mmCIF file of C-alpha atoms in Angstrom:
data_model
loop_
_atom_site.group_PDB
_atom_site.id
_atom_site.type_symbol
_atom_site.label_atom_id
_atom_site.label_comp_id
_atom_site.label_asym_id
_atom_site.label_seq_id
_atom_site.Cartn_x
_atom_site.Cartn_y
_atom_site.Cartn_z
ATOM 1 C CA MET A 1 -39.883 58.506 -21.736
ATOM 2 C CA THR A 2 -40.277 60.751 -24.246
ATOM 3 C CA PHE A 3 -41.657 60.155 -27.677
ATOM 4 C CA LEU A 4 -38.473 60.072 -28.939
ATOM 5 C CA SER A 5 -36.574 57.893 -26.949
ATOM 6 C CA ARG A 6 -39.187 55.235 -27.112
ATOM 7 C CA ILE A 7 -38.879 54.830 -31.157
ATOM 8 C CA THR A 8 -34.720 55.396 -30.977
ATOM 9 C CA LEU A 9 -33.771 52.745 -33.344
ATOM 10 C CA CYS A 10 -30.374 51.611 -32.184
ATOM 11 C CA VAL A 11 -30.192 50.709 -28.217
ATOM 12 C CA LEU A 12 -28.345 48.473 -25.870
ATOM 13 C CA THR A 13 -30.674 45.406 -24.594
ATOM 14 C CA PRO A 14 -31.028 44.004 -20.999
ATOM 15 C CA ILE A 15 -29.634 40.470 -19.967
ATOM 16 C CA GLY A 16 -31.192 37.120 -21.178
ATOM 17 C CA VAL A 17 -34.105 35.324 -19.462
ATOM 18 C CA THR A 18 -35.791 32.031 -20.150
ATOM 19 C CA ALA A 19 -39.115 32.531 -21.210
ATOM 20 C CA ARG A 20 -42.417 29.946 -20.576
ATOM 21 C CA ARG A 21 -44.473 30.809 -23.573
ATOM 22 C CA SER A 22 -45.939 29.515 -26.745
ATOM 23 C CA ILE A 23 -44.735 32.012 -30.009
ATOM 24 C CA ASN A 24 -46.232 32.088 -32.732
ATOM 25 C CA HIS A 25 -43.501 33.366 -35.350
ATOM 26 C CA ASP A 26 -44.512 35.206 -38.794
ATOM 27 C CA PHE A 27 -42.153 33.317 -40.940
ATOM 28 C CA LYS A 28 -42.721 35.217 -44.145
ATOM 29 C CA SER A 29 -40.305 37.305 -42.162
ATOM 30 C CA PHE A 30 -37.402 35.065 -42.120
ATOM 31 C CA SER A 31 -34.580 34.525 -44.257
ATOM 32 C CA THR A 32 -32.513 31.241 -43.661
ATOM 33 C CA LYS A 33 -28.903 31.856 -43.740
ATOM 34 C CA LYS A 34 -27.475 28.619 -45.720
ATOM 35 C CA LYS A 35 -24.515 27.664 -43.449
ATOM 36 C CA ILE A 36 -23.237 24.827 -41.448
ATOM 37 C CA ASN A 37 -24.657 23.821 -38.309
ATOM 38 C CA LYS A 38 -22.041 23.796 -35.106
ATOM 39 C CA HIS A 39 -24.847 23.249 -32.722
ATOM 40 C CA ASP A 40 -28.065 21.617 -31.876
ATOM 41 C CA TRP A 41 -29.807 25.037 -31.278
ATOM 42 C CA ASN A 42 -32.728 26.963 -33.328
ATOM 43 C CA LEU A 43 -31.320 30.837 -33.537
ATOM 44 C CA THR A 44 -34.086 33.258 -34.498
ATOM 45 C CA LEU A 45 -32.586 36.896 -34.561
ATOM 46 C CA TYR A 46 -35.244 39.613 -34.382
ATOM 47 C CA GLN A 47 -33.118 42.883 -35.227
ATOM 48 C CA PHE A 48 -33.604 46.154 -37.056
ATOM 49 C CA GLN A 49 -31.052 45.770 -40.654
ATOM 50 C CA ASN A 50 -29.445 49.208 -39.285
ATOM 51 C CA CYS A 51 -28.801 48.617 -36.088
ATOM 52 C CA PRO A 52 -25.081 48.816 -35.000
ATOM 53 C CA PHE A 53 -25.133 46.348 -32.489
ATOM 54 C CA CYS A 54 -27.531 44.033 -34.552
ATOM 55 C CA CYS A 55 -24.939 44.200 -37.100
ATOM 56 C CA LYS A 56 -22.073 43.513 -34.637
ATOM 57 C CA LEU A 57 -24.435 40.075 -33.522
ATOM 58 C CA ARG A 58 -24.823 39.352 -37.514
ATOM 59 C CA THR A 59 -21.101 39.211 -37.862
ATOM 60 C CA TYR A 60 -20.813 37.001 -35.340
ATOM 61 C CA LEU A 61 -23.039 34.324 -36.362
ATOM 62 C CA ASP A 62 -21.902 34.600 -39.630
ATOM 63 C CA TYR A 63 -17.772 35.025 -38.435
ATOM 64 C CA ASN A 64 -18.860 31.278 -37.123
ATOM 65 C CA LYS A 65 -21.186 29.821 -39.802
ATOM 66 C CA LEU A 66 -24.180 29.627 -37.266
ATOM 67 C CA ASN A 67 -27.729 29.108 -39.087
ATOM 68 C CA TYR A 68 -30.082 31.352 -38.202
ATOM 69 C CA ASN A 69 -33.447 32.651 -39.251
ATOM 70 C CA VAL A 70 -33.888 36.594 -39.300
ATOM 71 C CA VAL A 71 -37.216 38.567 -38.292
ATOM 72 C CA GLU A 72 -36.756 42.113 -39.417
ATOM 73 C CA VAL A 73 -38.725 44.385 -37.052
ATOM 74 C CA ASN A 74 -40.712 47.223 -38.067
ATOM 75 C CA SER A 75 -38.483 50.096 -35.862
ATOM 76 C CA ILE A 76 -41.729 52.513 -35.709
ATOM 77 C CA THR A 77 -44.126 49.723 -34.270
ATOM 78 C CA ARG A 78 -41.975 47.286 -32.968
ATOM 79 C CA LYS A 79 -45.132 44.889 -33.208
ATOM 80 C CA GLN A 80 -42.857 41.834 -33.840
ATOM 81 C CA LEU A 81 -41.102 42.268 -30.410
ATOM 82 C CA LYS A 82 -44.640 42.491 -28.184
ATOM 83 C CA VAL A 83 -44.632 38.941 -27.224
ATOM 84 C CA PHE A 84 -41.525 39.398 -25.578
ATOM 85 C CA GLY A 85 -42.489 42.312 -23.755
ATOM 86 C CA THR A 86 -39.861 44.192 -24.989
ATOM 87 C CA ARG A 87 -38.715 47.009 -27.581
ATOM 88 C CA LYS A 88 -35.081 46.994 -27.977
ATOM 89 C CA VAL A 89 -33.324 44.572 -29.898
ATOM 90 C CA PRO A 90 -30.950 42.900 -30.969
ATOM 91 C CA LEU A 91 -32.994 39.757 -29.531
ATOM 92 C CA LEU A 92 -31.953 36.045 -30.077
ATOM 93 C CA LEU A 93 -34.529 33.320 -29.699
ATOM 94 C CA CYS A 94 -32.995 29.883 -28.923
ATOM 95 C CA ASN A 95 -34.848 26.725 -29.136
ATOM 96 C CA LYS A 96 -33.396 23.008 -29.584
ATOM 97 C CA GLU A 97 -34.196 21.571 -32.870
ATOM 98 C CA LYS A 98 -35.552 18.874 -31.597
ATOM 99 C CA ASP A 99 -37.428 20.046 -28.775
ATOM 100 C CA ASP A 100 -41.119 20.360 -29.036
ATOM 101 C CA SER A 101 -41.861 21.833 -25.594
ATOM 102 C CA GLU A 102 -42.626 25.677 -24.970
ATOM 103 C CA ASN A 103 -39.533 26.590 -23.206
ATOM 104 C CA LYS A 104 -37.676 28.766 -25.009
ATOM 105 C CA MET A 105 -34.451 30.556 -24.023
ATOM 106 C CA ILE A 106 -34.547 34.633 -25.227
ATOM 107 C CA LEU A 107 -31.072 36.299 -25.323
ATOM 108 C CA ARG A 108 -30.896 39.969 -25.059
ATOM 109 C CA ASP A 109 -27.905 42.368 -25.193
ATOM 110 C CA SER A 110 -25.579 41.639 -28.027
ATOM 111 C CA SER A 111 -22.541 41.828 -26.264
ATOM 112 C CA VAL A 112 -23.925 39.310 -23.863
ATOM 113 C CA ILE A 113 -25.254 37.072 -26.803
ATOM 114 C CA ILE A 114 -21.900 36.962 -28.102
ATOM 115 C CA SER A 115 -19.979 36.449 -24.934
ATOM 116 C CA VAL A 116 -22.412 33.355 -23.910
ATOM 117 C CA LEU A 117 -22.498 31.846 -27.444
ATOM 118 C CA GLU A 118 -18.500 32.136 -27.722
ATOM 119 C CA SER A 119 -18.293 30.967 -24.556
ATOM 120 C CA TYR A 120 -20.699 28.154 -25.364
ATOM 121 C CA LEU A 121 -19.002 27.164 -28.583
ATOM 122 C CA LYS A 122 -15.522 27.067 -26.640
ATOM 123 C CA ASN A 123 -17.186 24.398 -24.080
ATOM 124 C CA GLU A 124 -20.184 22.446 -26.516
ATOM 125 C CA ASN A 125 -20.727 20.112 -23.367
ATOM 126 C CA THR A 126 -21.669 22.585 -21.530
ATOM 127 C CA ASN A 127 -25.585 24.214 -20.783
ATOM 128 C CA LEU A 128 -26.257 27.265 -22.480
ATOM 129 C CA ASN A 129 -28.874 27.925 -19.879
ATOM 130 C CA GLN A 130 -26.010 27.438 -17.420
ATOM 131 C CA LEU A 131 -23.391 29.528 -19.072
ATOM 132 C CA ASN A 132 -26.121 32.407 -19.733
ATOM 133 C CA ASN A 133 -26.359 32.635 -15.864
ATOM 134 C CA ASN A 134 -22.899 34.155 -15.307
ATOM 135 C CA TYR A 135 -24.410 37.395 -17.182
ATOM 136 C CA LYS A 136 -26.594 38.765 -14.599
ATOM 137 C CA GLU A 137 -28.853 42.036 -14.515
ATOM 138 C CA VAL A 138 -28.041 44.880 -12.240
ATOM 139 C CA THR A 139 -29.065 48.163 -11.576
ATOM 140 C CA ASN A 140 -26.734 50.903 -10.329
ATOM 141 C CA LYS A 141 -27.349 54.490 -9.501
ATOM 142 C CA VAL A 142 -25.385 57.102 -12.047
ATOM 143 C CA ASN A 143 -25.948 61.029 -11.198
ATOM 144 C CA GLY A 144 -29.161 59.691 -9.060
ATOM 145 C CA LYS A 145 -30.557 57.597 -12.037
ATOM 146 C CA ASP A 146 -31.133 53.794 -11.955
ATOM 147 C CA VAL A 147 -28.932 52.345 -14.920
ATOM 148 C CA LYS A 148 -29.289 49.059 -15.838
ATOM 149 C CA GLU A 149 -25.676 47.236 -16.323
ATOM 150 C CA PHE A 150 -24.573 43.801 -16.921
ATOM 151 C CA THR A 151 -22.177 41.665 -14.567
ATOM 152 C CA ASN A 152 -19.389 39.772 -16.989
ATOM 153 C CA ARG A 153 -20.379 41.296 -20.252
ATOM 154 C CA TYR A 154 -17.179 40.936 -22.100
ATOM 155 C CA ASN A 155 -16.179 37.679 -19.989
ATOM 156 C CA LEU A 156 -15.982 34.444 -21.219
ATOM 157 C CA PHE A 157 -16.229 31.042 -19.044
ATOM 158 C CA ASN A 158 -14.891 27.582 -19.298
ATOM 159 C CA SER A 159 -17.311 24.432 -18.244
ATOM 160 C CA ASN A 160 -16.429 25.036 -14.492
ATOM 161 C CA ASP A 161 -17.923 28.900 -14.614
ATOM 162 C CA GLU A 162 -14.451 30.174 -14.774
ATOM 163 C CA VAL A 163 -13.388 33.491 -16.010
ATOM 164 C CA LEU A 164 -11.050 32.712 -19.116
ATOM 165 C CA ASP A 165 -8.263 35.334 -18.195
ATOM 166 C CA ASN A 166 -5.128 35.868 -19.843
ATOM 167 C CA GLU A 167 -3.581 38.756 -21.597
ATOM 168 C CA GLU A 168 -5.170 38.335 -24.875
ATOM 169 C CA MET A 169 -8.598 38.070 -23.142
ATOM 170 C CA THR A 170 -7.904 41.715 -21.338
ATOM 171 C CA SER A 171 -6.899 42.966 -24.654
ATOM 172 C CA GLN A 172 -10.006 41.706 -26.140
ATOM 173 C CA ARG A 173 -12.121 42.939 -23.415
ATOM 174 C CA ARG A 174 -10.684 46.745 -23.190
ATOM 175 C CA TRP A 175 -11.738 46.645 -27.289
ATOM 176 C CA ARG A 176 -14.767 45.082 -26.948
ATOM 177 C CA ASP A 177 -16.054 47.766 -24.018
ATOM 178 C CA TRP A 178 -13.905 50.863 -26.584
ATOM 179 C CA ALA A 179 -16.408 49.520 -29.528
ATOM 180 C CA ASP A 180 -19.482 49.849 -27.290
ATOM 181 C CA ASN A 181 -19.098 52.838 -25.696
ATOM 182 C CA LYS A 182 -17.333 54.602 -27.693
ATOM 183 C CA LEU A 183 -16.815 53.991 -31.516
ATOM 184 C CA VAL A 184 -20.782 53.203 -31.322
ATOM 185 C CA HIS A 185 -20.945 56.884 -30.166
ATOM 186 C CA VAL A 186 -20.035 58.238 -33.725
ATOM 187 C CA ILE A 187 -21.623 56.407 -35.483
ATOM 188 C CA SER A 188 -25.138 57.655 -35.695
ATOM 189 C CA PRO A 189 -24.394 61.335 -35.883
ATOM 190 C CA ASN A 190 -21.836 60.625 -38.689
ATOM 191 C CA ILE A 191 -24.882 58.239 -40.805
ATOM 192 C CA TYR A 192 -27.786 60.728 -40.012
ATOM 193 C CA LYS A 193 -25.417 64.229 -40.532
ATOM 194 C CA THR A 194 -27.944 66.015 -42.655
ATOM 195 C CA PRO A 195 -31.491 65.084 -43.298
ATOM 196 C CA LYS A 196 -30.706 64.908 -47.218
ATOM 197 C CA GLU A 197 -27.919 61.766 -45.947
ATOM 198 C CA SER A 198 -30.469 60.606 -43.202
ATOM 199 C CA LEU A 199 -33.137 59.846 -45.997
ATOM 200 C CA GLU A 200 -30.759 58.683 -48.207
ATOM 201 C CA ALA A 201 -29.458 55.973 -45.930
ATOM 202 C CA PHE A 202 -32.833 54.602 -44.818
ATOM 203 C CA ARG A 203 -33.619 54.242 -48.421
ATOM 204 C CA TYR A 204 -30.312 52.000 -48.836
ATOM 205 C CA PHE A 205 -31.333 50.049 -45.562
ATOM 206 C CA SER A 206 -34.625 49.617 -47.154
ATOM 207 C CA LYS A 207 -32.730 47.825 -50.098
ATOM 208 C CA CYS A 208 -30.747 46.154 -47.863
ATOM 209 C CA GLY A 209 -33.517 44.866 -45.519
ATOM 210 C CA ASP A 210 -35.652 43.530 -48.719
ATOM 211 C CA TRP A 211 -38.285 45.807 -46.922
ATOM 212 C CA ASP A 212 -40.747 45.718 -49.715
ATOM 213 C CA THR A 213 -41.332 42.455 -49.229
ATOM 214 C CA LYS A 214 -41.491 42.297 -45.480
ATOM 215 C CA PHE A 215 -43.819 45.167 -44.766
ATOM 216 C CA SER A 216 -46.776 47.312 -46.078
ATOM 217 C CA SER A 217 -46.451 49.999 -48.267
ATOM 218 C CA PHE A 218 -47.232 52.397 -45.967
ATOM 219 C CA GLU A 219 -45.054 50.263 -43.192
ATOM 220 C CA LYS A 220 -42.333 50.969 -45.385
ATOM 221 C CA ASN A 221 -42.352 54.428 -46.125
ATOM 222 C CA SER A 222 -43.057 55.177 -42.557
ATOM 223 C CA MET A 223 -39.857 53.710 -41.751
ATOM 224 C CA ILE A 224 -38.116 55.584 -44.016
ATOM 225 C CA TYR A 225 -39.367 59.293 -44.055
ATOM 226 C CA LEU A 226 -40.277 59.158 -40.047
ATOM 227 C CA GLY A 227 -37.254 56.979 -39.255
ATOM 228 C CA SER A 228 -34.769 59.121 -41.439
ATOM 229 C CA MET A 229 -36.433 62.323 -39.157
ATOM 230 C CA ILE A 230 -36.316 60.766 -36.109
ATOM 231 C CA MET A 231 -32.897 59.717 -36.380
ATOM 232 C CA TYR A 232 -31.488 62.412 -38.013
ATOM 233 C CA VAL A 233 -32.984 64.566 -34.407
ATOM 234 C CA ILE A 234 -31.210 61.676 -32.464
ATOM 235 C CA GLY A 235 -27.841 62.211 -34.303
ATOM 236 C CA LYS A 236 -27.667 65.739 -33.180
ATOM 237 C CA ARG A 237 -28.563 64.824 -29.467
ATOM 238 C CA LEU A 238 -26.251 62.256 -29.386
ATOM 239 C CA SER A 239 -23.393 64.320 -30.484
ATOM 240 C CA LYS A 240 -24.514 67.101 -28.022
ATOM 241 C CA LYS A 241 -24.268 64.354 -25.144
ATOM 242 C CA HIS A 242 -21.266 62.721 -26.121
ATOM 243 C CA ASN A 243 -19.141 65.643 -26.604
ATOM 244 C CA LEU A 244 -18.283 65.123 -30.669
ATOM 245 C CA LYS A 245 -16.612 68.005 -32.451
ATOM 246 C CA GLN A 246 -18.765 70.471 -34.412
ATOM 247 C CA ASP A 247 -17.665 68.301 -37.435
ATOM 248 C CA VAL A 248 -18.713 64.991 -36.054
ATOM 249 C CA SER A 249 -16.825 62.838 -39.162
ATOM 250 C CA GLU A 250 -13.475 64.521 -37.166
ATOM 251 C CA SER A 251 -14.516 62.581 -34.153
ATOM 252 C CA LEU A 252 -15.265 59.172 -36.559
ATOM 253 C CA ASP A 253 -11.748 59.788 -37.870
ATOM 254 C CA ASP A 254 -10.432 60.363 -34.148
ATOM 255 C CA CYS A 255 -11.752 56.902 -33.371
ATOM 256 C CA ILE A 256 -9.994 55.120 -36.900
ATOM 257 C CA VAL A 257 -7.379 56.684 -35.787
ATOM 258 C CA GLU A 258 -6.997 55.309 -32.257
ATOM 259 C CA PHE A 259 -7.741 51.969 -33.669
ATOM 260 C CA THR A 260 -5.379 51.578 -36.193
ATOM 261 C CA ASN A 261 -2.539 53.078 -34.215
ATOM 262 C CA GLU A 262 -3.295 49.900 -32.002
ATOM 263 C CA LEU A 263 -2.772 48.027 -35.046
ATOM 264 C CA ASP A 264 0.192 49.487 -35.780
ATOM 265 C CA LYS A 265 1.498 48.931 -32.193
ATOM 266 C CA LEU A 266 0.712 45.336 -32.203
ATOM 267 C CA ASN A 267 2.322 44.877 -35.911
ATOM 268 C CA SER A 268 -0.509 42.607 -36.500
ATOM 269 C CA LYS A 269 -3.256 42.169 -39.209
ATOM 270 C CA PHE A 270 -5.942 42.108 -36.331
ATOM 271 C CA ILE A 271 -6.157 42.617 -32.697
ATOM 272 C CA GLY A 272 -6.334 38.913 -32.268
ATOM 273 C CA GLY A 273 -3.262 38.805 -34.293
ATOM 274 C CA SER A 274 -3.050 36.778 -37.584
ATOM 275 C CA LYS A 275 -7.014 35.984 -36.762
ATOM 276 C CA ALA A 276 -9.680 38.111 -35.683
ATOM 277 C CA ASN A 277 -10.958 37.864 -32.134
ATOM 278 C CA LEU A 278 -14.280 38.884 -30.500
ATOM 279 C CA ALA A 279 -12.899 42.652 -30.635
ATOM 280 C CA ASP A 280 -12.162 42.544 -34.240
ATOM 281 C CA LEU A 281 -15.649 40.957 -34.639
ATOM 282 C CA SER A 282 -17.407 43.900 -33.034
ATOM 283 C CA ILE A 283 -15.471 46.912 -34.331
ATOM 284 C CA TYR A 284 -16.123 45.055 -37.999
ATOM 285 C CA GLY A 285 -19.981 44.765 -37.014
ATOM 286 C CA ILE A 286 -20.786 48.282 -35.942
ATOM 287 C CA LEU A 287 -18.644 49.774 -38.826
ATOM 288 C CA SER A 288 -20.476 47.565 -41.143
ATOM 289 C CA SER A 289 -23.741 49.668 -39.991
ATOM 290 C CA MET A 290 -22.460 52.643 -42.014
ATOM 291 C CA GLU A 291 -21.769 50.590 -45.361
ATOM 292 C CA GLY A 292 -23.817 52.434 -48.580
ATOM 293 C CA CYS A 293 -23.440 55.716 -46.451
ATOM 294 C CA LYS A 294 -21.541 59.064 -47.242
ATOM 295 C CA SER A 295 -20.000 58.727 -44.423
ATOM 296 C CA PHE A 296 -18.446 55.386 -44.869
ATOM 297 C CA LYS A 297 -17.263 56.093 -48.103
ATOM 298 C CA THR A 298 -15.237 59.378 -47.124
ATOM 299 C CA MET A 299 -14.208 57.851 -43.812
ATOM 300 C CA MET A 300 -12.694 54.797 -45.584
ATOM 301 C CA GLU A 301 -10.926 57.388 -48.134
ATOM 302 C CA ARG A 302 -8.772 59.059 -45.446
ATOM 303 C CA ASN A 303 -7.788 55.887 -43.596
ATOM 304 C CA GLY A 304 -6.241 53.584 -45.631
ATOM 305 C CA ARG A 305 -5.049 51.255 -43.245
ATOM 306 C CA MET A 306 -8.459 50.991 -41.888
ATOM 307 C CA GLN A 307 -10.077 50.204 -45.140
ATOM 308 C CA LYS A 308 -7.321 47.394 -45.795
ATOM 309 C CA TRP A 309 -7.859 45.867 -42.039
ATOM 310 C CA TYR A 310 -11.786 46.045 -43.209
ATOM 311 C CA THR A 311 -11.331 44.271 -46.381
ATOM 312 C CA ASP A 312 -9.284 41.992 -44.838
ATOM 313 C CA ILE A 313 -11.811 40.847 -41.833
ATOM 314 C CA LYS A 314 -14.307 40.931 -44.702
ATOM 315 C CA SER A 315 -12.827 38.689 -46.674
ATOM 316 C CA SER A 316 -12.694 36.314 -43.385
ATOM 317 C CA ILE A 317 -16.203 36.035 -42.954
ATOM 318 C CA TYR A 318 -17.659 36.167 -46.448
#
């Protein structure tokens, strides 16, 4: 594994597992969301402020008014993740509010986490561990390489461990997959299009993530200057890997048009109809990682239909 690949800032993560260990948290890193509990779990999100997958998961948690704490991970050292034996985010630590045992549930992969939690919220009398067992990690050969994938990533389950399946669910799965495997690939190349835009983006992320209070001056500046340089290089690599157009903003526009055409075809406010579903939340969350960046403003100016959808869904969340 190359140095650059080890410190890629936005990556998918492996399936959730149950851990038996004592975990000492740095509570100074936490910021508590003041929302209504709908469950008896303590949730702690380990994240990068600007990671599209972390933004997607935060969107889901906020939309459902779930209480959760946030630990901002140093994107260079990732020292906050060492106890979990991983370098990847998002990671969601779950434990019962009145449970003092060392049994902790650790959920990984943003889409799997959302599917597990959504299945649980639809069937709160079910066991969260039991639901999580429906999402298995498997290794497949792709072009001679071992690639980790997840069964049922976009499926929801009922209390009998049966997949919830109808026309609406099929559409929801399709667009959740589109968000993870098409839309997300045009995000980084647009945010980090030039060294200047990349640096401006990281300065904005520092402000939004309150890095001044969460990291030392050395750590903060390392994340801003080294991180922006790394992501500029990675953005170029991703552009080539996914065959984006020479002007990567055109590839982003193509994705936006594809999505808004679907909204027009459905003649509805959201993919979910009059109410946002998991597909809407996933797409919004990934796009929200661009907020504050030059490319985001340009994208919205070019597509009034997307601007309206984005504004509508944002108002329904916050």
